[in-house]
Amino acid sequence: MYNVIMQIFLFIGIFLFGITLMRIGIKGLTYNQLGKLTPKLTPLNGLIFGLFFTLILQSSSASIALLVTFLASMKMSLPFAISYLIGANIGTTFTAQLFVWNEVHLMLFCLILGFVMILIHNQKTLLFGLIIFGLGVVFSALNGFENLIHIIPTDRIQYIVHSEHNSPVALSIFGMIFTMLIQSSTVATGMLMSFSHDGAIPLIQIYYVLLGANIGTCFTVYLVSLRQPYHARITAYAHIWMNVLGAIIAFPLIVGQPLVNLAQWLSSVPEQQVVWIAVGYNVLTGLLFFILMKPFIKFITTIHRPSIP
């Protein structure tokens, strides 16, 4: 079991390395263009920019941390910021979709092509090479996660799955703590998708781990906001409350089971089912907060009032 745990952390490191390479490449290609963007501060534009930046950075935590940094230097409206958060939560599911397209031949193609492009002495080619090679590294880590399921004895997996400690609350707490430790809900989702490959873990259990992972991903953004002005910190608080309240709303089985059933109806592939669960949850909760934006803003500004000097 010790070897399995060490391999899990090894593949997490490889995964994060691949994501970092992709982020460097995409950021290098788009940095000059991003500086020219002057978004209108409307909720709809906030939603679009949240999606856009999260797709570029391949991380909702990095995207939202960037928003907090922007807010520290320029005062954006709270409706814009909250809409941005909704877009970021939905945008991060695209990275999860990459896992579904994972295939050994595609992994080798990305690694070889990316490596060759990195060796070419041209800046744009180098950046494109980093993106492609990084994608290959991500695929290799996910293949490693999938192979781990065959190392763990079947009876051990069944014991864990059917354990009396596997309550929805315990699963959500595990997802939250694990994501806080590795500071990436994307990694948590990727691992769940890998271990769901043979249907070893029931989808409803994966659903509750994902609820906790969404809360755990707030930790990074909160750390970034600690020394920022009030209008930046309030965005981090909004991010926390959105994920906590969203998890509470979606926690009852009467909400979770229909989402799981819908995912199973949309696809017969276990990994794709996990993606559909993540997409369904983020879209439904995002739509709810978008509709109830005004009372939600009143709620967080009442609880988190600016300190009086």
Coordinates of N, CA and C in Angstrom, one line a residue, residues 142-288:
L142 N -2.1 10.6 -16.2 CA -3.4 10.0 -16.1 C -3.4 8.5 -16.5
N143 N -2.5 8.1 -17.4 CA -2.3 6.7 -17.7 C -1.8 6.0 -16.5
G144 N -0.9 6.7 -15.8 CA -0.3 6.1 -14.6 C -1.4 5.9 -13.5
F145 N -2.3 6.9 -13.4 CA -3.4 6.7 -12.4 C -4.3 5.5 -12.8
E146 N -4.6 5.4 -14.0 CA -5.4 4.3 -14.5 C -4.8 2.9 -14.2
N147 N -3.5 2.9 -14.4 CA -2.8 1.6 -14.1 C -2.7 1.2 -12.7
L148 N -2.8 2.2 -11.8 CA -2.8 2.0 -10.3 C -4.0 1.1 -9.9
I149 N -5.1 1.3 -10.6 CA -6.3 0.6 -10.2 C -6.1 -0.9 -10.3
H150 N -5.2 -1.3 -11.2 CA -4.9 -2.8 -11.4 C -3.9 -3.3 -10.4
I151 N -3.2 -2.4 -9.7 CA -2.2 -2.8 -8.7 C -2.9 -3.1 -7.4
I152 N -3.9 -2.3 -7.1 CA -4.7 -2.4 -5.8 C -5.5 -3.6 -5.9
P153 N -5.5 -4.5 -4.9 CA -6.3 -5.8 -4.9 C -7.8 -5.4 -5.0
T154 N -8.5 -6.2 -5.8 CA -9.9 -6.0 -6.0 C -10.7 -6.0 -4.6
D155 N -10.4 -7.0 -3.8 CA -11.1 -7.1 -2.5 C -10.8 -5.8 -1.6
R156 N -9.6 -5.2 -1.7 CA -9.4 -4.0 -1.0 C -10.2 -2.8 -1.5
I157 N -10.3 -2.8 -2.8 CA -11.2 -1.7 -3.4 C -12.6 -1.9 -3.0
Q158 N -13.1 -3.1 -3.0 CA -14.5 -3.3 -2.6 C -14.7 -3.0 -1.1
Y159 N -13.7 -3.3 -0.3 CA -13.8 -3.0 1.1 C -13.9 -1.5 1.3
I160 N -13.1 -0.7 0.6 CA -13.1 0.7 0.7 C -14.5 1.3 0.2
V161 N -14.9 0.8 -0.9 CA -16.1 1.3 -1.5 C -17.3 1.0 -0.6
H162 N -17.4 -0.2 0.0 CA -18.6 -0.5 0.8 C -18.4 -0.3 2.3
S163 N -17.3 0.4 2.6 CA -17.0 0.7 4.0 C -18.2 1.6 4.7
E164 N -18.4 1.3 5.9 CA -19.5 2.1 6.6 C -19.1 3.5 6.9
H165 N -17.8 3.8 6.7 CA -17.3 5.2 6.9 C -17.4 6.0 5.6
N166 N -17.9 5.3 4.5 CA -18.0 6.0 3.2 C -19.4 6.8 3.1
S167 N -19.7 7.6 4.1 CA -20.9 8.4 4.1 C -20.7 9.6 3.2
P168 N -21.8 10.2 2.7 CA -21.6 11.3 1.8 C -20.8 12.5 2.5
V169 N -21.0 12.7 3.8 CA -20.3 13.7 4.5 C -18.8 13.4 4.5
A170 N -18.5 12.1 4.8 CA -17.0 11.7 4.9 C -16.4 11.9 3.5
L171 N -17.1 11.5 2.5 CA -16.5 11.6 1.1 C -16.3 13.0 0.7
S172 N -17.2 13.9 1.1 CA -17.1 15.3 0.8 C -15.9 15.9 1.5
I173 N -15.8 15.6 2.8 CA -14.6 16.1 3.6 C -13.3 15.6 3.1
F174 N -13.3 14.3 2.6 CA -12.1 13.8 2.0 C -11.7 14.6 0.8
G175 N -12.7 14.8 -0.1 CA -12.5 15.6 -1.3 C -12.0 17.0 -1.0
M176 N -12.5 17.6 0.0 CA -12.1 19.0 0.4 C -10.7 19.0 0.9
I177 N -10.3 18.1 1.8 CA -9.0 18.1 2.4 C -7.9 17.7 1.4
F178 N -8.3 16.7 0.6 CA -7.3 16.3 -0.5 C -7.0 17.4 -1.4
T179 N -8.1 18.1 -1.9 CA -7.9 19.2 -2.8 C -7.1 20.4 -2.2
M180 N -7.4 20.6 -0.9 CA -6.6 21.7 -0.2 C -5.1 21.3 -0.1
L181 N -4.8 20.1 0.1 CA -3.4 19.6 0.2 C -2.7 19.8 -1.2
I182 N -3.3 19.3 -2.2 CA -2.6 19.4 -3.5 C -2.9 20.6 -4.3
Q183 N -3.9 21.5 -3.8 CA -4.2 22.8 -4.3 C -4.6 22.7 -5.8
S184 N -5.4 21.7 -6.2 CA -5.9 21.5 -7.5 C -7.1 20.6 -7.6
S185 N -8.2 21.2 -7.9 CA -9.4 20.3 -8.0 C -9.3 19.5 -9.3
T186 N -8.5 20.1 -10.3 CA -8.3 19.4 -11.6 C -7.6 18.0 -11.4
V187 N -6.6 18.0 -10.5 CA -6.0 16.7 -10.2 C -6.9 15.8 -9.5
A188 N -7.7 16.3 -8.6 CA -8.7 15.4 -7.9 C -9.7 14.8 -8.8
T189 N -10.2 15.7 -9.8 CA -11.1 15.2 -10.8 C -10.4 14.1 -11.7
G190 N -9.2 14.4 -12.1 CA -8.5 13.5 -12.9 C -8.3 12.1 -12.3
M191 N -7.9 12.1 -11.0 CA -7.8 10.9 -10.3 C -9.1 10.1 -10.2
L192 N -10.2 10.8 -9.9 CA -11.5 10.2 -9.8 C -11.8 9.5 -11.1
M193 N -11.5 10.3 -12.2 CA -11.9 9.7 -13.5 C -11.0 8.5 -13.8
S194 N -9.8 8.5 -13.4 CA -8.9 7.3 -13.6 C -9.4 6.1 -12.9
F195 N -9.8 6.3 -11.6 CA -10.2 5.2 -10.8 C -11.6 4.8 -11.1
S196 N -12.3 5.6 -11.9 CA -13.7 5.2 -12.3 C -13.6 4.4 -13.6
H197 N -12.4 4.2 -14.2 CA -12.2 3.6 -15.5 C -13.0 2.3 -15.6
D198 N -12.9 1.4 -14.7 CA -13.5 0.1 -14.7 C -14.8 0.1 -13.9
G199 N -15.3 1.3 -13.5 CA -16.5 1.3 -12.7 C -16.3 0.8 -11.3
A200 N -15.0 0.9 -10.8 CA -14.7 0.4 -9.5 C -15.3 1.2 -8.4
I201 N -15.4 2.5 -8.6 CA -16.0 3.4 -7.6 C -17.4 3.9 -8.1
P202 N -18.5 3.7 -7.3 CA -19.8 4.2 -7.8 C -19.8 5.6 -8.0
L203 N -20.6 6.0 -9.1 CA -20.6 7.4 -9.5 C -21.1 8.3 -8.4
I204 N -22.1 7.8 -7.6 CA -22.7 8.7 -6.5 C -21.6 9.0 -5.5
Q205 N -20.6 8.1 -5.2 CA -19.5 8.4 -4.3 C -18.6 9.5 -4.9
I206 N -18.3 9.3 -6.2 CA -17.5 10.3 -6.9 C -18.2 11.7 -6.8
Y207 N -19.5 11.7 -7.0 CA -20.2 13.0 -6.9 C -20.0 13.7 -5.6
Y208 N -20.0 13.0 -4.5 CA -19.8 13.7 -3.2 C -18.4 14.1 -3.0
V209 N -17.4 13.3 -3.5 CA -16.0 13.8 -3.4 C -15.8 15.1 -4.2
L210 N -16.5 15.1 -5.4 CA -16.4 16.4 -6.2 C -17.0 17.6 -5.5
L211 N -18.0 17.4 -4.7 CA -18.6 18.5 -4.0 C -17.6 19.0 -3.0
G212 N -16.9 18.1 -2.3 CA -15.8 18.6 -1.4 C -14.6 19.2 -2.1
A213 N -14.3 18.6 -3.3 CA -13.1 19.2 -4.0 C -13.4 20.6 -4.4
N214 N -14.6 20.9 -4.8 CA -15.0 22.3 -5.2 C -14.8 23.3 -4.0
I215 N -15.0 22.8 -2.8 CA -14.8 23.7 -1.6 C -13.3 23.8 -1.3
G216 N -12.6 22.7 -1.5 CA -11.1 22.7 -1.2 C -10.3 23.6 -2.1
T217 N -10.8 23.8 -3.3 CA -10.1 24.6 -4.3 C -10.1 26.1 -3.9
C218 N -11.0 26.5 -3.0 CA -11.1 27.9 -2.5 C -9.9 28.3 -1.7
F219 N -9.2 27.3 -1.2 CA -8.1 27.6 -0.2 C -7.0 28.4 -0.8
T220 N -6.6 28.1 -2.1 CA -5.5 28.8 -2.8 C -5.9 30.2 -3.0
V221 N -7.1 30.5 -3.5 CA -7.6 31.8 -3.7 C -7.7 32.6 -2.4
Y222 N -8.1 32.0 -1.3 CA -8.2 32.7 -0.1 C -6.8 33.1 0.4
L223 N -5.8 32.3 0.2 CA -4.4 32.7 0.6 C -3.9 33.9 -0.2
V224 N -4.3 33.9 -1.5 CA -3.9 35.0 -2.3 C -4.5 36.3 -1.9
S225 N -5.7 36.2 -1.4 CA -6.5 37.4 -1.0 C -6.2 38.0 0.3
L226 N -5.4 37.3 1.2 CA -5.2 37.7 2.6 C -4.7 39.2 2.7
R227 N -3.8 39.6 1.9 CA -3.2 40.9 2.1 C -3.7 41.9 1.0
Q228 N -4.8 41.6 0.4 CA -5.4 42.4 -0.6 C -6.4 43.4 0.0
P229 N -6.8 44.4 -0.8 CA -7.8 45.4 -0.3 C -9.1 44.7 -0.1
Y230 N -10.1 45.3 0.5 CA -11.4 44.7 0.8 C -12.1 44.3 -0.5
H231 N -12.1 45.1 -1.5 CA -12.9 44.8 -2.7 C -12.3 43.5 -3.4
A232 N -11.0 43.2 -3.1 CA -10.4 42.0 -3.6 C -10.7 40.8 -2.7
R233 N -10.7 41.0 -1.4 CA -11.0 40.0 -0.4 C -12.4 39.5 -0.5
I234 N -13.3 40.4 -0.8 CA -14.7 40.1 -0.8 C -15.0 39.1 -1.9
T235 N -14.2 39.1 -3.0 CA -14.3 38.2 -4.1 C -13.9 36.8 -3.7
A236 N -12.9 36.7 -2.9 CA -12.4 35.4 -2.4 C -13.5 34.8 -1.4
Y237 N -14.1 35.7 -0.6 CA -15.2 35.3 0.3 C -16.4 34.8 -0.6
A238 N -16.7 35.5 -1.6 CA -17.8 35.1 -2.5 C -17.5 33.7 -3.1
H239 N -16.3 33.5 -3.5 CA -15.9 32.2 -4.1 C -16.1 31.1 -3.1
I240 N -15.7 31.3 -1.8 CA -15.9 30.3 -0.8 C -17.4 30.0 -0.6
W241 N -18.2 31.1 -0.4 CA -19.6 30.9 -0.1 C -20.3 30.3 -1.3
M242 N -19.9 30.6 -2.5 CA -20.6 30.0 -3.7 C -20.4 28.5 -3.7
N243 N -19.2 28.0 -3.4 CA -18.9 26.6 -3.4 C -19.5 25.9 -2.1
V244 N -19.5 26.6 -1.0 CA -20.1 26.0 0.2 C -21.6 25.9 0.1
L245 N -22.3 27.0 -0.3 CA -23.7 27.0 -0.5 C -24.1 26.0 -1.6
G246 N -23.3 26.0 -2.7 CA -23.6 25.2 -3.8 C -23.6 23.7 -3.4
A247 N -22.6 23.3 -2.6 CA -22.5 22.0 -2.1 C -23.7 21.6 -1.2
I248 N -24.1 22.6 -0.3 CA -25.2 22.3 0.6 C -26.5 22.1 -0.3
I249 N -26.7 22.9 -1.3 CA -27.9 22.8 -2.1 C -27.9 21.5 -2.9
A250 N -26.7 21.1 -3.4 CA -26.6 19.9 -4.2 C -26.4 18.6 -3.4
F251 N -26.3 18.7 -2.0 CA -25.9 17.6 -1.2 C -27.0 16.5 -1.1
P252 N -28.3 16.9 -1.0 CA -29.3 15.9 -0.8 C -29.3 14.9 -2.0
L253 N -29.6 13.7 -1.7 CA -29.6 12.6 -2.7 C -30.6 12.9 -3.8
I254 N -31.7 13.6 -3.5 CA -32.7 14.0 -4.5 C -32.2 14.9 -5.5
V255 N -31.0 15.5 -5.3 CA -30.4 16.4 -6.3 C -29.2 15.6 -6.9
G256 N -28.4 14.9 -6.1 CA -27.3 14.2 -6.6 C -27.6 13.0 -7.5
Q257 N -28.6 12.2 -7.1 CA -28.9 11.0 -7.9 C -29.4 11.3 -9.3
P258 N -30.3 12.4 -9.5 CA -30.7 12.7 -10.8 C -29.5 13.2 -11.7
L259 N -28.6 13.9 -11.1 CA -27.4 14.3 -11.9 C -26.6 13.1 -12.3
V260 N -26.4 12.1 -11.4 CA -25.7 10.9 -11.7 C -26.5 10.1 -12.8
N261 N -27.8 10.0 -12.7 CA -28.6 9.3 -13.7 C -28.5 10.0 -15.1
L262 N -28.5 11.4 -15.1 CA -28.4 12.1 -16.3 C -27.0 11.8 -17.0
A263 N -25.9 11.8 -16.1 CA -24.6 11.6 -16.7 C -24.5 10.2 -17.3
Q264 N -25.1 9.2 -16.6 CA -25.1 7.8 -17.2 C -26.0 7.7 -18.4
W265 N -27.0 8.5 -18.5 CA -27.8 8.5 -19.7 C -27.1 9.2 -20.9
L266 N -26.3 10.2 -20.6 CA -25.6 10.9 -21.7 C -24.4 10.2 -22.2
S267 N -23.8 9.3 -21.4 CA -22.6 8.5 -21.8 C -22.5 7.2 -21.1
S268 N -22.0 6.2 -21.8 CA -21.8 4.9 -21.2 C -20.3 4.8 -20.7
V269 N -19.5 5.8 -21.0 CA -18.1 5.8 -20.6 C -17.9 6.4 -19.2
P270 N -17.3 5.6 -18.3 CA -17.3 6.1 -16.9 C -16.6 7.5 -16.8
E271 N -15.4 7.7 -17.5 CA -14.7 9.0 -17.4 C -15.6 10.1 -17.9
Q272 N -16.3 9.9 -19.0 CA -17.2 11.0 -19.5 C -18.3 11.3 -18.6
Q273 N -18.8 10.2 -17.9 CA -19.9 10.4 -16.9 C -19.4 11.4 -15.8
V274 N -18.2 11.2 -15.3 CA -17.6 12.1 -14.3 C -17.6 13.5 -14.8
V275 N -17.2 13.7 -16.1 CA -17.2 15.1 -16.7 C -18.6 15.7 -16.7
W276 N -19.6 14.8 -17.1 CA -21.0 15.3 -17.2 C -21.5 15.7 -15.8
I277 N -21.1 15.0 -14.8 CA -21.5 15.3 -13.4 C -20.9 16.7 -13.0
A278 N -19.6 16.9 -13.3 CA -19.0 18.2 -13.0 C -19.6 19.3 -13.8
V279 N -19.8 19.1 -15.1 CA -20.5 20.1 -15.9 C -21.9 20.4 -15.4
G280 N -22.7 19.4 -15.1 CA -24.0 19.6 -14.6 C -24.1 20.4 -13.3
Y281 N -23.2 20.0 -12.4 CA -23.2 20.6 -11.1 C -22.8 22.1 -11.2
N282 N -21.8 22.4 -12.0 CA -21.3 23.8 -12.1 C -22.2 24.7 -12.9
V283 N -22.9 24.1 -13.9 CA -23.8 24.9 -14.7 C -25.1 25.2 -13.9
L284 N -25.6 24.2 -13.2 CA -26.8 24.4 -12.4 C -26.6 25.4 -11.2
T285 N -25.5 25.2 -10.5 CA -25.3 26.1 -9.3 C -24.9 27.5 -9.9
G286 N -24.2 27.5 -11.0 CA -23.8 28.8 -11.6 C -25.0 29.6 -12.0
L287 N -26.0 28.9 -12.6 CA -27.2 29.5 -13.1 C -28.0 30.0 -11.9
L288 N -28.0 29.2 -10.8 CA -28.7 29.6 -9.6 C -28.2 30.9 -9.0

